[in-house]
mmCIF file of C-alpha atoms in Angstrom:
data_model
loop_
_atom_site.group_PDB
_atom_site.id
_atom_site.type_symbol
_atom_site.label_atom_id
_atom_site.label_comp_id
_atom_site.label_asym_id
_atom_site.label_seq_id
_atom_site.Cartn_x
_atom_site.Cartn_y
_atom_site.Cartn_z
ATOM 1 C CA MET A 15 -25.915 -21.318 -10.328
ATOM 2 C CA LEU A 16 -27.906 -19.935 -7.232
ATOM 3 C CA GLU A 17 -29.875 -17.054 -7.507
ATOM 4 C CA ALA A 18 -29.308 -14.457 -5.591
ATOM 5 C CA SER A 19 -31.951 -14.822 -3.042
ATOM 6 C CA GLU A 20 -30.948 -18.744 -2.487
ATOM 7 C CA ARG A 21 -27.664 -17.229 -1.584
ATOM 8 C CA HIS A 22 -26.866 -16.637 2.095
ATOM 9 C CA GLU A 23 -24.659 -14.734 3.897
ATOM 10 C CA MET A 24 -21.769 -15.576 5.282
ATOM 11 C CA LYS A 25 -20.920 -14.905 8.775
ATOM 12 C CA ASN A 26 -17.787 -13.467 9.710
ATOM 13 C CA GLN A 27 -15.149 -13.548 12.147
ATOM 14 C CA ILE A 28 -12.341 -11.663 13.566
ATOM 15 C CA ILE A 29 -8.677 -11.958 12.987
ATOM 16 C CA VAL A 30 -6.454 -10.193 15.333
ATOM 17 C CA MET A 31 -3.150 -8.213 14.120
ATOM 18 C CA GLU A 32 -0.782 -7.450 16.491
ATOM 19 C CA LYS A 33 0.886 -4.493 17.717
ATOM 20 C CA LYS A 34 3.628 -5.847 15.522
ATOM 21 C CA LYS A 35 2.554 -6.094 12.155
ATOM 22 C CA LYS A 36 4.073 -8.493 9.126
ATOM 23 C CA ILE A 37 4.412 -6.598 6.368
ATOM 24 C CA ALA A 38 5.030 -7.963 3.124
ATOM 25 C CA LEU A 39 7.338 -5.645 0.826
ATOM 26 C CA VAL A 40 7.475 -6.424 -2.913
ATOM 27 C CA ALA A 41 8.410 -4.347 -5.846
ATOM 28 C CA HIS A 42 8.586 -4.578 -9.754
ATOM 29 C CA ASP A 43 12.252 -3.891 -11.059
ATOM 30 C CA HIS A 44 10.910 -0.284 -12.535
ATOM 31 C CA LYS A 45 9.655 0.513 -9.048
ATOM 32 C CA LYS A 46 12.360 -0.969 -6.801
ATOM 33 C CA GLN A 47 13.937 2.540 -6.327
ATOM 34 C CA ASP A 48 10.785 4.147 -5.323
ATOM 35 C CA LEU A 49 9.839 1.635 -2.393
ATOM 36 C CA ILE A 50 13.882 1.794 -1.406
ATOM 37 C CA GLU A 51 13.224 5.410 -0.738
ATOM 38 C CA TRP A 52 9.865 5.309 0.423
ATOM 39 C CA ALA A 53 11.773 2.183 3.294
ATOM 40 C CA ARG A 54 14.561 4.729 3.892
ATOM 41 C CA PHE A 55 12.033 7.527 4.723
ATOM 42 C CA ASN A 56 10.031 5.017 7.032
ATOM 43 C CA LYS A 57 12.637 3.273 8.363
ATOM 44 C CA GLY A 58 11.660 3.843 12.088
ATOM 45 C CA SER A 59 8.125 2.971 11.689
ATOM 46 C CA LEU A 60 9.262 -0.160 9.931
ATOM 47 C CA SER A 61 11.570 -1.456 12.475
ATOM 48 C CA LYS A 62 8.771 -1.774 15.073
ATOM 49 C CA HIS A 63 7.278 -4.641 12.621
ATOM 50 C CA GLU A 64 8.438 -7.737 11.046
ATOM 51 C CA LEU A 65 9.163 -7.628 7.686
ATOM 52 C CA PHE A 66 9.587 -9.944 4.390
ATOM 53 C CA ALA A 67 10.324 -9.168 1.186
ATOM 54 C CA THR A 68 10.799 -10.834 -2.324
ATOM 55 C CA GLY A 69 13.641 -11.716 -3.693
ATOM 56 C CA THR A 70 16.381 -8.822 -5.010
ATOM 57 C CA THR A 71 13.868 -6.410 -3.163
ATOM 58 C CA GLY A 72 14.182 -8.338 0.162
ATOM 59 C CA LYS A 73 18.384 -8.203 -0.399
ATOM 60 C CA ILE A 74 18.444 -4.679 -1.150
ATOM 61 C CA LEU A 75 16.135 -3.905 1.770
ATOM 62 C CA GLU A 76 18.372 -5.592 4.308
ATOM 63 C CA GLU A 77 21.493 -4.126 2.804
ATOM 64 C CA GLU A 78 19.906 -0.458 2.858
ATOM 65 C CA LEU A 79 17.765 -0.167 6.280
ATOM 66 C CA GLY A 80 20.022 -2.680 8.251
ATOM 67 C CA LEU A 81 17.065 -4.524 9.390
ATOM 68 C CA PRO A 82 16.167 -8.194 9.495
ATOM 69 C CA ILE A 83 14.150 -9.302 6.149
ATOM 70 C CA ASN A 84 12.163 -12.791 6.057
ATOM 71 C CA ARG A 85 13.435 -12.987 2.290
ATOM 72 C CA LEU A 86 11.190 -15.018 -0.113
ATOM 73 C CA GLN A 87 11.889 -16.213 -3.322
ATOM 74 C CA SER A 88 12.108 -13.652 -6.396
ATOM 75 C CA GLY A 89 8.486 -13.203 -7.606
ATOM 76 C CA PRO A 90 8.695 -14.943 -10.841
ATOM 77 C CA LEU A 91 10.326 -17.806 -9.016
ATOM 78 C CA GLY A 92 7.118 -17.985 -6.894
ATOM 79 C CA GLY A 93 7.582 -15.117 -4.289
ATOM 80 C CA ASP A 94 4.482 -13.822 -4.739
ATOM 81 C CA GLN A 95 2.713 -16.930 -4.255
ATOM 82 C CA GLN A 96 4.550 -17.533 -1.229
ATOM 83 C CA ILE A 97 3.496 -14.025 0.004
ATOM 84 C CA GLY A 98 0.045 -15.043 -0.683
ATOM 85 C CA ALA A 99 0.208 -18.562 0.956
ATOM 86 C CA LYS A 100 1.333 -16.522 3.945
ATOM 87 C CA ILE A 101 -1.556 -14.336 3.906
ATOM 88 C CA ALA A 102 -3.860 -17.332 3.625
ATOM 89 C CA GLU A 103 -2.187 -18.857 6.816
ATOM 90 C CA GLY A 104 -2.100 -15.947 8.285
ATOM 91 C CA ALA A 105 1.237 -14.855 8.604
ATOM 92 C CA ILE A 106 1.158 -11.522 6.847
ATOM 93 C CA ASP A 107 -0.713 -8.684 8.004
ATOM 94 C CA PHE A 108 -0.202 -6.011 5.079
ATOM 95 C CA VAL A 109 1.585 -5.851 1.883
ATOM 96 C CA ILE A 110 3.318 -2.896 -0.237
ATOM 97 C CA PHE A 111 3.649 -3.704 -3.156
ATOM 98 C CA PHE A 112 4.968 -1.123 -5.751
ATOM 99 C CA TRP A 113 3.774 -2.579 -9.016
ATOM 100 C CA ASP A 114 4.185 -1.196 -12.483
ATOM 101 C CA PRO A 115 1.241 -0.701 -14.688
ATOM 102 C CA LEU A 116 2.632 0.294 -17.392
ATOM 103 C CA GLU A 117 4.643 -2.876 -17.735
ATOM 104 C CA THR A 118 3.177 -6.461 -19.087
ATOM 105 C CA LEU A 119 4.984 -9.408 -16.897
ATOM 106 C CA PRO A 120 5.350 -12.991 -17.699
ATOM 107 C CA HIS A 121 3.918 -13.636 -14.277
ATOM 108 C CA ASP A 122 1.306 -11.447 -14.163
ATOM 109 C CA PRO A 123 -1.468 -14.015 -13.547
ATOM 110 C CA ASP A 124 0.724 -14.449 -9.791
ATOM 111 C CA VAL A 125 0.506 -10.440 -9.552
ATOM 112 C CA LYS A 126 -3.433 -10.542 -9.742
ATOM 113 C CA ALA A 127 -3.371 -14.054 -7.740
ATOM 114 C CA LEU A 128 -1.872 -12.409 -5.050
ATOM 115 C CA LEU A 129 -3.922 -9.206 -5.275
ATOM 116 C CA ARG A 130 -6.730 -11.717 -5.209
ATOM 117 C CA ILE A 131 -5.489 -13.085 -1.992
ATOM 118 C CA ALA A 132 -5.385 -10.204 -0.483
ATOM 119 C CA VAL A 133 -8.823 -8.573 -0.569
ATOM 120 C CA VAL A 134 -10.403 -12.498 0.414
ATOM 121 C CA TRP A 135 -8.595 -12.117 3.576
ATOM 122 C CA ASN A 136 -9.398 -8.455 3.833
ATOM 123 C CA ILE A 137 -5.565 -7.708 3.938
ATOM 124 C CA PRO A 138 -4.754 -3.774 3.189
ATOM 125 C CA VAL A 139 -2.383 -3.432 0.364
ATOM 126 C CA ALA A 140 -0.359 -0.225 -0.726
ATOM 127 C CA CYS A 141 0.243 0.171 -4.340
ATOM 128 C CA ASN A 142 1.935 3.358 -4.430
ATOM 129 C CA ARG A 143 3.757 5.504 -2.206
ATOM 130 C CA ALA A 144 0.990 7.758 -1.302
ATOM 131 C CA SER A 145 -1.219 4.839 -0.399
ATOM 132 C CA ALA A 146 1.566 3.609 1.507
ATOM 133 C CA ASP A 147 2.587 6.940 3.583
ATOM 134 C CA PHE A 148 -1.522 6.147 4.678
ATOM 135 C CA ILE A 149 -0.976 2.909 5.978
ATOM 136 C CA ILE A 150 2.550 3.364 7.724
ATOM 137 C CA SER A 151 1.506 6.472 9.724
ATOM 138 C CA SER A 152 -2.231 5.066 10.735
ATOM 139 C CA PRO A 153 -2.700 5.253 14.129
ATOM 140 C CA MET A 154 -3.899 1.469 13.604
ATOM 141 C CA MET A 155 -0.146 0.649 12.965
ATOM 142 C CA THR A 156 0.903 1.107 16.547
ATOM 143 C CA GLN A 157 -1.896 -1.278 18.025
ATOM 144 C CA ALA A 158 -3.931 -4.212 17.769
ATOM 145 C CA TYR A 159 -6.205 -4.254 15.199
ATOM 146 C CA GLU A 160 -9.783 -6.681 14.614
ATOM 147 C CA ARG A 161 -9.947 -7.374 10.902
ATOM 148 C CA ILE A 162 -13.371 -8.499 9.831
ATOM 149 C CA VAL A 163 -12.881 -11.469 7.589
ATOM 150 C CA PRO A 164 -15.636 -14.191 6.432
ATOM 151 C CA ASP A 165 -15.632 -17.022 7.935
ATOM 152 C CA TYR A 166 -14.541 -19.348 5.359
ATOM 153 C CA ASP A 167 -15.812 -22.586 7.137
ATOM 154 C CA GLU A 168 -19.284 -23.135 5.480
ATOM 155 C CA TYR A 169 -17.862 -22.503 2.557
ATOM 156 C CA ARG A 170 -15.223 -25.322 3.028
ATOM 157 C CA GLU A 171 -17.836 -27.733 3.816
ATOM 158 C CA ARG A 172 -20.271 -27.193 0.656
ATOM 159 C CA THR A 173 -20.584 -29.887 -1.570
ATOM 160 C CA ILE A 174 -21.209 -29.773 -5.079
ATOM 161 C CA THR A 175 -24.852 -30.302 -4.810
ATOM 162 C CA GLU A 176 -25.326 -26.721 -3.179
ATOM 163 C CA LEU A 177 -23.828 -25.282 -6.184
ATOM 164 C CA GLU A 178 -25.611 -27.262 -9.079
ATOM 165 C CA PRO A 179 -28.472 -28.728 -7.079
ATOM 166 C CA ASP A 180 -30.081 -30.572 -10.613
ATOM 167 C CA ILE A 181 -26.738 -32.386 -10.783
ATOM 168 C CA GLU A 182 -25.892 -35.769 -8.850
ATOM 169 C CA PRO A 183 -23.410 -35.876 -6.474
ATOM 170 C CA VAL A 184 -20.365 -37.491 -7.700
ATOM 171 C CA THR A 185 -18.296 -39.641 -5.334
ATOM 172 C CA ILE A 186 -14.540 -38.922 -6.119
ATOM 173 C CA SER A 187 -11.969 -42.088 -4.998
ATOM 174 C CA SER A 188 -8.869 -41.005 -3.766
ATOM 175 C CA HIS A 189 -7.326 -44.498 -5.276
ATOM 176 C CA ILE A 190 -5.330 -43.892 -8.147
ATOM 177 C CA ARG A 191 -5.496 -46.960 -11.176
#
């Protein structure tokens, strides 16, 4: 492991969120009603953006709001991972995820992975009505915004010897025997 003094700072890059944001809307079963009520109240604001949602949440939102929703799989069937992948691809600008902190779910690791990838890419996340209200009412919702993220090119190009300098480099063959 590298000592703190041996680590070097990653450079940053700017990713521009356009005026029309790409918003992911997700809710656990016991929080769906909260998200629906919040979305109804904020329908005017949400209508100015491109919306994505997982499974049942997307179906209900589409019916309730009459707005187009890019519907993904249900969370337990990979929807949370699909949103995470879209974040990594730059196709989601922020996430509204009303999750239930009092209920353990079989796909909890997927939820944790989604929240982790949002932090990796500096994506705003609202986990309850109060934080969602602050984000949706921000002046930055109606203008382009320059999001600062680490430039991961150096990380992608690192070699295993940079991580463990005492280990001999290993050549991995792509041929399967």
